[in-house]
Coordinates of C-alpha atoms and ligand atoms in Angstrom, one line a residue:
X25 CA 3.9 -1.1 -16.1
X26 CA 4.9 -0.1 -12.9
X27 CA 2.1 2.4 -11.3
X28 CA 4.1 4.6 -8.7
X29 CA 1.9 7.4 -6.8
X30 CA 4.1 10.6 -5.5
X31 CA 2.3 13.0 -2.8
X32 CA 2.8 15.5 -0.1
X33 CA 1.7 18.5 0.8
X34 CA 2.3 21.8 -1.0
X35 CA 6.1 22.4 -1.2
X36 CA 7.0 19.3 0.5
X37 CA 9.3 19.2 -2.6
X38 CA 7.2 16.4 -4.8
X39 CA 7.9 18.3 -8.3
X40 CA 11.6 18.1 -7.0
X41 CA 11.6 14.2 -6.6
X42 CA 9.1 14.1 -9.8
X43 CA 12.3 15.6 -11.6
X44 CA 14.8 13.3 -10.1
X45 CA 12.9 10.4 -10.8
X46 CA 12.4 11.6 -14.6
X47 CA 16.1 12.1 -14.6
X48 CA 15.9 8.1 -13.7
X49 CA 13.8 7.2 -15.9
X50 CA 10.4 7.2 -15.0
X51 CA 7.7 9.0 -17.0
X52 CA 5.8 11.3 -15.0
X53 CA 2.1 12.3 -15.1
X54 CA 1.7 15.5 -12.9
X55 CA -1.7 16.2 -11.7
X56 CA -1.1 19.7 -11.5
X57 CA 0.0 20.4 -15.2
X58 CA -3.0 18.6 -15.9
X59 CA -5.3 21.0 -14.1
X60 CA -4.0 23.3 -15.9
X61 CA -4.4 21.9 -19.0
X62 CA -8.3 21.0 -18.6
X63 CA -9.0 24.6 -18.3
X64 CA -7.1 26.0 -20.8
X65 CA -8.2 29.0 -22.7
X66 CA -11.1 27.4 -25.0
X67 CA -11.8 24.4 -23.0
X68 CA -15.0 23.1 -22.0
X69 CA -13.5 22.7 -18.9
X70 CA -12.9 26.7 -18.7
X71 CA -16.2 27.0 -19.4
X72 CA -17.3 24.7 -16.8
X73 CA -15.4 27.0 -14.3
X74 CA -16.4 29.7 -16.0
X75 CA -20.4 29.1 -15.9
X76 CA -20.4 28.2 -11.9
X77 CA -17.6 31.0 -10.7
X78 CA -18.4 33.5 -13.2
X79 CA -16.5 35.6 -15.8
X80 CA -14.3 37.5 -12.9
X81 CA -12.0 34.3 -12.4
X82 CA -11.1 35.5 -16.2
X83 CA -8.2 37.9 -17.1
X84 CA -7.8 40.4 -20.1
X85 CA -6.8 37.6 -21.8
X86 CA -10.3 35.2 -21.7
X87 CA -7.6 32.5 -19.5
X88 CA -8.4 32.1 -15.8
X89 CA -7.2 34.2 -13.5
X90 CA -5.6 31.8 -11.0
X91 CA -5.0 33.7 -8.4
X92 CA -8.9 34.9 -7.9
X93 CA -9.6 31.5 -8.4
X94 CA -7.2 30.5 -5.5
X95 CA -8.8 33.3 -3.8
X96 CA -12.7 32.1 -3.8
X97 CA -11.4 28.3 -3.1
X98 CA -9.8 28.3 -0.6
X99 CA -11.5 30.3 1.6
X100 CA -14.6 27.6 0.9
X101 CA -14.4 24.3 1.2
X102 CA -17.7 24.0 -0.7
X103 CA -16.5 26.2 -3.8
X104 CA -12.9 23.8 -3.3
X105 CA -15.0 20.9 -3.7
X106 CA -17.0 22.0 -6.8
X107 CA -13.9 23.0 -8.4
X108 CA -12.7 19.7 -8.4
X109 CA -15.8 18.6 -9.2
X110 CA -15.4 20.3 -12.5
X111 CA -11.4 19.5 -12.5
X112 CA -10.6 16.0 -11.1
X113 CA -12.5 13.7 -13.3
X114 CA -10.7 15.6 -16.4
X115 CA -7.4 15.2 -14.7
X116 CA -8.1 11.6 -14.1
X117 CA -9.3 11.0 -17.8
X118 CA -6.0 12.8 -19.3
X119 CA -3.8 10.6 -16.8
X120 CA -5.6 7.6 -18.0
X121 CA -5.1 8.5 -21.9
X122 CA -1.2 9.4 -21.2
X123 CA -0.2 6.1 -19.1
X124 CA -2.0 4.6 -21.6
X125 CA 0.0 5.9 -24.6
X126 CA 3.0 4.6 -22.5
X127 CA 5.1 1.2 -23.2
X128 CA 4.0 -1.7 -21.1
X129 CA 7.8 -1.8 -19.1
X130 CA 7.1 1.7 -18.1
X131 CA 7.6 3.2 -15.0
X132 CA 5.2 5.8 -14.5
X133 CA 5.1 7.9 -11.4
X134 CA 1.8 10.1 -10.8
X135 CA 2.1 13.7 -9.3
X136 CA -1.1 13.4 -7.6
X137 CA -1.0 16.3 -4.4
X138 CA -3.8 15.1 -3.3
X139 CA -4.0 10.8 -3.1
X140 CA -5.3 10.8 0.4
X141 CA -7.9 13.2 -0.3
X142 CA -9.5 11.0 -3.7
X143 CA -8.8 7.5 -2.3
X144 CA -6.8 7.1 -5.3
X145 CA -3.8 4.7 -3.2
X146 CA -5.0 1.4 -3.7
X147 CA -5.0 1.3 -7.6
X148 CA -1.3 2.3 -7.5
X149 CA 1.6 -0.3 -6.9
X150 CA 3.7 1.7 -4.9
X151 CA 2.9 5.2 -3.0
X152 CA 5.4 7.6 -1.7
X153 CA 4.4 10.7 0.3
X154 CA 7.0 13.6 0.5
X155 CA 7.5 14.7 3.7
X156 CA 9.0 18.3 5.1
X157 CA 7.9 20.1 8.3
X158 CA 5.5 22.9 7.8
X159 CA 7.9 25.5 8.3
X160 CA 10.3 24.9 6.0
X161 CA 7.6 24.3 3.4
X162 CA 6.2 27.9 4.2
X163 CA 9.5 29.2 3.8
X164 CA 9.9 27.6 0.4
X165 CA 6.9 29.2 -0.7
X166 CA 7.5 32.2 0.1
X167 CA 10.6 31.7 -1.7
X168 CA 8.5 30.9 -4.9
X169 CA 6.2 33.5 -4.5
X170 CA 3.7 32.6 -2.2
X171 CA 2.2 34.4 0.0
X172 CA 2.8 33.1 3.7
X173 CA -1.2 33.7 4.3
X174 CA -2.6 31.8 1.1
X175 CA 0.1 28.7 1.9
X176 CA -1.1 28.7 5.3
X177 CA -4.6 28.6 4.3
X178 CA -3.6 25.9 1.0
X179 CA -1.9 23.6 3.5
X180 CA -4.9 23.5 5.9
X181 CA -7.1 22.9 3.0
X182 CA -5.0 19.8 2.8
X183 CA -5.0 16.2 4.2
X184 CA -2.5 16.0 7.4
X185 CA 0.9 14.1 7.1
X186 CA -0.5 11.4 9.3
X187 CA -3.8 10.8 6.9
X188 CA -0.8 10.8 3.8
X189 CA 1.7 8.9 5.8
X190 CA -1.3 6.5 6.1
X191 CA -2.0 5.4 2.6
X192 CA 1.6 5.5 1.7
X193 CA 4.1 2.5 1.3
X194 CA 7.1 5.2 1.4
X195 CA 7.7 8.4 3.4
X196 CA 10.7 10.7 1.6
X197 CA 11.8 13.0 4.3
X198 CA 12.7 16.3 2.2
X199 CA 14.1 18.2 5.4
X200 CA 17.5 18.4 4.2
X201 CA 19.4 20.3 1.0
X202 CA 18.8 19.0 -2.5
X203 CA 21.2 16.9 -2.4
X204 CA 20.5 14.9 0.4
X205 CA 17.0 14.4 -1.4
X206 CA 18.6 13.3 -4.4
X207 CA 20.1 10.7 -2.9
X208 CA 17.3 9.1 -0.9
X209 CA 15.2 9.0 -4.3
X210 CA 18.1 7.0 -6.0
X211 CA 18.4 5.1 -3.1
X212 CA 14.9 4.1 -3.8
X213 CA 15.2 3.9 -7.1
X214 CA 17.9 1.3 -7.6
X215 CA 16.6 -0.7 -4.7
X216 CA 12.8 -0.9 -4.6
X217 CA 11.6 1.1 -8.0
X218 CA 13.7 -0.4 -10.4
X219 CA 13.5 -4.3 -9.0
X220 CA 9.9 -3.8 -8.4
X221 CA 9.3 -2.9 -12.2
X222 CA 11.3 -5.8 -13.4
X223 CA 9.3 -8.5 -10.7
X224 CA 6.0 -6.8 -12.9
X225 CA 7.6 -7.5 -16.2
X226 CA 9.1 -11.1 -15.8
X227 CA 5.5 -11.6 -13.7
X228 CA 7.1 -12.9 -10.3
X229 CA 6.8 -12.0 -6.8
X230 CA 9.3 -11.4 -4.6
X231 CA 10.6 -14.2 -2.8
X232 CA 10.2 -14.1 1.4
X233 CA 14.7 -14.3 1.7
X234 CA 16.3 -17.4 1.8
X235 CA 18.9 -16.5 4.3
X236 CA 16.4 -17.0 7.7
X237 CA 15.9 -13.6 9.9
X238 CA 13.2 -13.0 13.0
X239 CA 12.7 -9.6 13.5
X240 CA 11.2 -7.7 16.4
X241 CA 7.6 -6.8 15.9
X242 CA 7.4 -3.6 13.2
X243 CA 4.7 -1.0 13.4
X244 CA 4.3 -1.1 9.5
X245 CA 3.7 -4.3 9.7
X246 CA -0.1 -3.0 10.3
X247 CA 0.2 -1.3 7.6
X248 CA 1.8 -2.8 4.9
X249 CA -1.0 -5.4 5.5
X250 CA -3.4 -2.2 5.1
X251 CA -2.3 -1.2 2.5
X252 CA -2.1 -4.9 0.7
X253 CA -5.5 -5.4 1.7
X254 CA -6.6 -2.7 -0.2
X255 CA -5.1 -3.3 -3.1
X256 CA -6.9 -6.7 -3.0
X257 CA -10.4 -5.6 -2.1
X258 CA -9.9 -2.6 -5.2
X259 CA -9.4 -5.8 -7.9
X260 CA -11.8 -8.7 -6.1
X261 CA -14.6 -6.5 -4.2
X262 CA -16.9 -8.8 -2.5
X263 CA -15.3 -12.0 -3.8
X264 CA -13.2 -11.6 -1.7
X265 CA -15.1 -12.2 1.3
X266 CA -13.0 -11.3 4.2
X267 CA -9.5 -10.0 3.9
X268 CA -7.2 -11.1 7.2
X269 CA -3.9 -10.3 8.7
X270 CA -2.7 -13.8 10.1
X271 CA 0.3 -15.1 11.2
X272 CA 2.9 -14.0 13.5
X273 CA 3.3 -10.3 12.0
X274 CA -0.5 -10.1 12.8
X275 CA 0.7 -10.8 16.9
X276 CA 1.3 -7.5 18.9
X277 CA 4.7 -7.8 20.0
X278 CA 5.7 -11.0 18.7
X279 CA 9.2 -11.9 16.3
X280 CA 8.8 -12.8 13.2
X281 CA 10.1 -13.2 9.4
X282 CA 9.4 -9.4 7.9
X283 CA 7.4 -11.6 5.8
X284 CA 3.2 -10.0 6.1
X285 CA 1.3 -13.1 5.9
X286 CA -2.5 -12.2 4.4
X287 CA -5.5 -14.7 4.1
X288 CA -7.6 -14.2 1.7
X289 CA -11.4 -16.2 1.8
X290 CA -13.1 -17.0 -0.9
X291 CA -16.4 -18.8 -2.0
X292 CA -14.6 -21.6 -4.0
X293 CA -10.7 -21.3 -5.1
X294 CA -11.5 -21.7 -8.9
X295 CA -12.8 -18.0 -7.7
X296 CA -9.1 -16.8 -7.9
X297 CA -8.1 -18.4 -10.3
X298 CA -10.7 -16.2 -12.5
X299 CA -8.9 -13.1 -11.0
X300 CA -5.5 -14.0 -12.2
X301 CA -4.7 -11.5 -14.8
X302 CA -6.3 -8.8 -12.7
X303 CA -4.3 -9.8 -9.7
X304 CA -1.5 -9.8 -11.7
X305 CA -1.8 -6.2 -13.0
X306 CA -1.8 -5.1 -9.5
X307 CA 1.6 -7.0 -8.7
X308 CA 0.0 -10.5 -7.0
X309 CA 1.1 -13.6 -8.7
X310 CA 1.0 -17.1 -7.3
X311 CA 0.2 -20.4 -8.0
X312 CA -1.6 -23.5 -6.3
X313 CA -0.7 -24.2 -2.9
X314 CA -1.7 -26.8 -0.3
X315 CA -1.3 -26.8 3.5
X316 CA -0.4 -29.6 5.7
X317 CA -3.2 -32.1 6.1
X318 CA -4.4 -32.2 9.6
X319 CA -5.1 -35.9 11.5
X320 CA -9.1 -34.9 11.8
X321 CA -9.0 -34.2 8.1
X322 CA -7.0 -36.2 6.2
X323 CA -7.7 -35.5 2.3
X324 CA -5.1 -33.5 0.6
X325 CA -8.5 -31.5 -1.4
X326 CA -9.6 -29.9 1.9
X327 CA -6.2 -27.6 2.4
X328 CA -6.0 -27.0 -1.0
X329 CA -5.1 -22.7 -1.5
X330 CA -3.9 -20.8 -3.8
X331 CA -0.6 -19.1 -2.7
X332 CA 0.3 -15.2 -4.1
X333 CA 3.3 -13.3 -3.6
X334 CA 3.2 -9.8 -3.9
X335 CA 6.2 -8.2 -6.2
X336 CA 7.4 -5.5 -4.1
X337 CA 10.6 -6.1 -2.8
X338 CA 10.1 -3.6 0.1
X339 CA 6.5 -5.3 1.3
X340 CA 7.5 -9.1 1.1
X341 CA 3.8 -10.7 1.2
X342 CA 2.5 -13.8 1.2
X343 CA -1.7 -14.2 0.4
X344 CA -3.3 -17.2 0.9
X345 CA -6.7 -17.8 -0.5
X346 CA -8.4 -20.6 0.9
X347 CA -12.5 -21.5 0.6
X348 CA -14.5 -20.5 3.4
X349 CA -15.4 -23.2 5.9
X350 CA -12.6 -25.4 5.1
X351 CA -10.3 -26.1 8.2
X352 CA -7.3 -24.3 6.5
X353 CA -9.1 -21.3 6.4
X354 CA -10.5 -21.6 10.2
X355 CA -7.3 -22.3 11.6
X356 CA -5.6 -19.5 9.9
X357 CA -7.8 -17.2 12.4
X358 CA -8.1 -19.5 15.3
X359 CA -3.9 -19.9 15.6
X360 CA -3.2 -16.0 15.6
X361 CA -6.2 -15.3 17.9
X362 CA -4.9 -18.0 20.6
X363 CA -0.9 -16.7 20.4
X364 CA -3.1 -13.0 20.4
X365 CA -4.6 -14.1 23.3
X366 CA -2.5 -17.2 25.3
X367 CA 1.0 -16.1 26.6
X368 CA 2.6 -19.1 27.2
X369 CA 1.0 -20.1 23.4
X370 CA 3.2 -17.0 22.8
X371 CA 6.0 -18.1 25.0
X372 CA 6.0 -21.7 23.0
X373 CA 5.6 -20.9 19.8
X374 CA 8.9 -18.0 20.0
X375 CA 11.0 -20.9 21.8
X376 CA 10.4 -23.8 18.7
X377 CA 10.7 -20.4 16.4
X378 CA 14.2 -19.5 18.5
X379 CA 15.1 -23.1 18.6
X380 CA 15.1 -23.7 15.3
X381 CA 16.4 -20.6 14.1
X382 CA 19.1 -21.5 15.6
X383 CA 19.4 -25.1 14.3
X384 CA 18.5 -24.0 10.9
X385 CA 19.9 -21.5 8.4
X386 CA 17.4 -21.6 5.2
X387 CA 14.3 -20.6 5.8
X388 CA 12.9 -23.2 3.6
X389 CA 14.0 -26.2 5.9
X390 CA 12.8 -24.0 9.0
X391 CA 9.6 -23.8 7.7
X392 CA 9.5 -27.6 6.8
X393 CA 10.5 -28.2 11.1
X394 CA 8.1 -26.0 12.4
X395 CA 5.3 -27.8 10.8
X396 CA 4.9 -31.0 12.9
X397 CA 5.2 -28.4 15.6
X398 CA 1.6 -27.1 14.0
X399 CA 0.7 -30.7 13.4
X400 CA 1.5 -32.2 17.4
X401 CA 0.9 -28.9 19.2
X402 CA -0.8 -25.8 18.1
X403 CA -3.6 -27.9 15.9
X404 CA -4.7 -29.4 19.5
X405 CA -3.9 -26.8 21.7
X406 CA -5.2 -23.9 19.9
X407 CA -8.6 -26.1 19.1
X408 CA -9.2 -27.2 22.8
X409 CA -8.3 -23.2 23.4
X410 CA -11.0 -22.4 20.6
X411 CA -13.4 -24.3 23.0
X412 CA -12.8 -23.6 26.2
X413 CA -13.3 -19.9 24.8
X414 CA -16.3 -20.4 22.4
X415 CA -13.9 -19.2 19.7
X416 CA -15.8 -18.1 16.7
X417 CA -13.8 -16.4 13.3
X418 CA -13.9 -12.8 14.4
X419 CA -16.6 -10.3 12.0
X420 CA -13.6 -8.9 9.5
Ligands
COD516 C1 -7.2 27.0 -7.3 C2 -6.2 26.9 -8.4 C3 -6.7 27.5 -9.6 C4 -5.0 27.8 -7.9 O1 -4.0 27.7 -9.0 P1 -2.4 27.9 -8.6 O2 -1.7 28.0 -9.9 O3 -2.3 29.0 -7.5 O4 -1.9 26.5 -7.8 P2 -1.6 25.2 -8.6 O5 -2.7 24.7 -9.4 O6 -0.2 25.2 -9.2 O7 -1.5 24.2 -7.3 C5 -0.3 24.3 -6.4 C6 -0.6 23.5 -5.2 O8 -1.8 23.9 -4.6 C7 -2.3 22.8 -3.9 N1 -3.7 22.6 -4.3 C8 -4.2 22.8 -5.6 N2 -5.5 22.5 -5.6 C9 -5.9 22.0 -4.4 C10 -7.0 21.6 -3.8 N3 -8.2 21.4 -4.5 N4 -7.0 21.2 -2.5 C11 -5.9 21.3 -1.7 N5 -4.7 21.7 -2.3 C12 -4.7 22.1 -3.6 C13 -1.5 21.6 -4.3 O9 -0.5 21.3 -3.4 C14 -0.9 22.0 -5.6 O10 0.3 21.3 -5.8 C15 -5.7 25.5 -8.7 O11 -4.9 25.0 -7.6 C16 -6.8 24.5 -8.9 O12 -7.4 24.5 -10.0 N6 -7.2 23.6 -7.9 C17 -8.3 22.7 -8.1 C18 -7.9 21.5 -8.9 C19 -7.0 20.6 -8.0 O13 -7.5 20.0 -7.0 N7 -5.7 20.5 -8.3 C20 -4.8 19.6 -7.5 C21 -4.1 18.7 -8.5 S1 -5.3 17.6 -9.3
ATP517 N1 15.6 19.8 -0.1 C1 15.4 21.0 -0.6 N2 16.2 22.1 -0.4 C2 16.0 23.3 -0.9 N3 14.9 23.6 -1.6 C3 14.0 22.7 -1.9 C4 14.2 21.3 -1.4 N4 13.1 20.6 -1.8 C5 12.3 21.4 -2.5 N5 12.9 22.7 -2.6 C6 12.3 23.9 -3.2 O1 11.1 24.2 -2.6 C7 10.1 24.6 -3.5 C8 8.9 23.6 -3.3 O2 9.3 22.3 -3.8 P1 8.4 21.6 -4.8 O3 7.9 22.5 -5.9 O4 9.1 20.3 -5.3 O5 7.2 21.2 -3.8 P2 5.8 20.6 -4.2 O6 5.5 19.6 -3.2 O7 5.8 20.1 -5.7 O8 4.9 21.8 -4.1 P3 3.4 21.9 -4.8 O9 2.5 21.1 -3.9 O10 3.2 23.3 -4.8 O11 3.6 21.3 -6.2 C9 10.7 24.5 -4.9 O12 11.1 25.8 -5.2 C10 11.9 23.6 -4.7 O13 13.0 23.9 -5.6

């Protein structure tokens, strides 16, 4: 089951992309219809809201009177919070019971306007955050009814773009007509949604490309790692002891594959291997790896890893897992904090990389070239630069 998370702020247009996507195919889980569910005339939940705001949030009827309740809320951010105190964890429980209920190929996407706010990213496989500018959400609200005041006051009661934009994988700009949205969500559909779903169901990852390509540094790069790590640290905790960004992606400014390379350090690899299944529900799957042997340790056992892949096809990722205080594991950090730090380390390592771009089309046999480069220069230099500086693994 594919887990897909939808945000945005209020009329950012997420029930519109909710109904394209249903229109795809998805099953959708809307946080909002939930709420109202939970307190539904003769709830317990009502009666929850009931016994700490009082029978005045009540119409003629006995069912809440949403509009006083919208009234008391969000002028407080303390009455807000204990509403969702009351709200949220039944929300969460009726989400839990209809995904659930639904086939294991599913693709479920969660309405959920407020993910940044609850922390809730991590435990989904793929986040998208609806985007619009604040003007021309107002002005759709006020097309649907809403007072310009109370949106004002709803959308500053909110998390920013920037905090959503954060703890999302996917930004949909909605600043254009319907149609225009339309499109971008069945652009994203049939190329990320749709492949990412079947990578979860046949229990792959998605392969780094064959077809070599450096790439200028990214910005997301950051983030995708983020976000990666996240999703890690949610399943392992404190096994896993310290989640890294390494590799050339983790080097300010430097080309490389749009491949995010993430070490992973663990007490002892069997470790991992106890995770499997749980890794795998979050859409990491790998197998047992081994690095190159290096000349001042020979045996095979000491670079033993495990190697994951992650099975989004728009966040190619590779997770290493190797055992703390192996030399795998140390030089993992030590070789992206000397290309961090050395510019000609920088300046060498981008001419083998150009050079052998250049000389080589698959990025399999490029890989294979660049590693006696490791093996005859970056293992010495980056080890006499390790003590020349007093190099010690960074605190994570
Ligand atoms: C205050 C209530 C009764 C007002 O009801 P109303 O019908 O006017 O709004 P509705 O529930 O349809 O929400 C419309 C939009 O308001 C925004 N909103 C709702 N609750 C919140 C909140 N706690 N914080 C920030 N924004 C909110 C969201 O963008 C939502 O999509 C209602 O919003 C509510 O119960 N909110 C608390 C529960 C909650 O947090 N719901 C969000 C989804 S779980
Ligand atoms: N691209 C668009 N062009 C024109 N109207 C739009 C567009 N996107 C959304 N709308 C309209 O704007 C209003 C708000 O959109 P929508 O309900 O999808 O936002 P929302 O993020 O779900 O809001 P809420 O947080 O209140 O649930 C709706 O009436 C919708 O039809």
């Amino acid at each position: 089951m594919l887990r897909v998370a939808l945000t945005g702020g209020i009329g950012a247009g997420k029930s519109t992309v909710a109904a394209k996507l249903s229109e795809l195919g998805a099953r959708v889980v809307d946080a909002d219809a939930l709420s109202r569910e939970v307190v539904a005339p003769n709830t317990e939940g009502l009666a929850a809201v009931v016994s700490r705001f009082g029978p005045e949030v009540l119409d003629a009827d006995g069912a809440l009177d949403r509009a006083a309740l919208a009234t008391i809320v969000f002028d407080s951010p303390h009455a807000r919070a204990e509403l969702e105190a009351i709200v949220h964890p039944r929300v969460r429980a009726r989400a839990r019971e209809l995904t659930d209920a639904m086939p294991d190929d599913a693709i479920v996407v969660q309405d959920i306007p407020l993910l940044a706010e609850t922390g809730q990213a991590p435990g989904f496989h793929l986040n998208i955050d609806v985007e619009a500018p604040r003007e021309l959400r107002l002005e759709r609200l006020a097309e649907r009814g809403l007072p310009r005041e109370d949106a004002i006051r709803r959308i500053d009661a909110q998390a920013s773009d920037a905090e959503r934009r954060e703890v999302c994988d996917v930004v949909l700009h909605n600043d254009g007509d319907l149609h225009e949205l339309e499109h971008r969500v069945k652009l994203l559909w049939d190329e990320r949604i749709v492949p990412f779903a079947e990578n979860l169901r046949l229990g792959r990852y998605e392969p780094r490309p064959d077809k070599l390509q450096l790439v200028h540094s990214d910005p997301e790069w950051a983030h995708r790692f983020e976000h990666l790590a996240a999703r890690i640290r949610r399943v392992m905790g404190p096994s896993a002891v310290r989640i890294d960004h390494v590799g050339s992606t983790a080097v300010p400014d430097f080309p490389a594959k749009d491949v995010i390379d993430i070490q992973v350090t663990v007490v002892a690899l069997p470790l991992v291997d106890a995770f499997e299944d749980a890794l795998g529900d979050a859409g990491f799957f790998g197998k047992v790896g081994q690095d190159t042997p290096k000349p001042e340790f020979p045996s095979a056992e000491e670079w033993e890893k495990r190697f994951y892949g992650y099975a989004d096809p728009g966040n190619i990722a590779h997770i290493h897992f190797r055992s703390i205080e192996t030399p795998g594991q140390r030089f993992a950090l030590l070789f992206r904090d000397w290309l961090r730090d050395d510019p000609q380390a920088r300046a060498d390592y981008a001419h083998v990389k150009g050079v052998l771009a250049a000389k080589f089309d698959s990025t399999r046999d490029y890989t294979e070239a660049k590693e006696s480069w490791f093996s005859t220069e970056a293992w010495p230099r980056a080890n006499r630069w390790a003590e020349e500086t007093h190099w010690h693994a960074p605190v994570c």
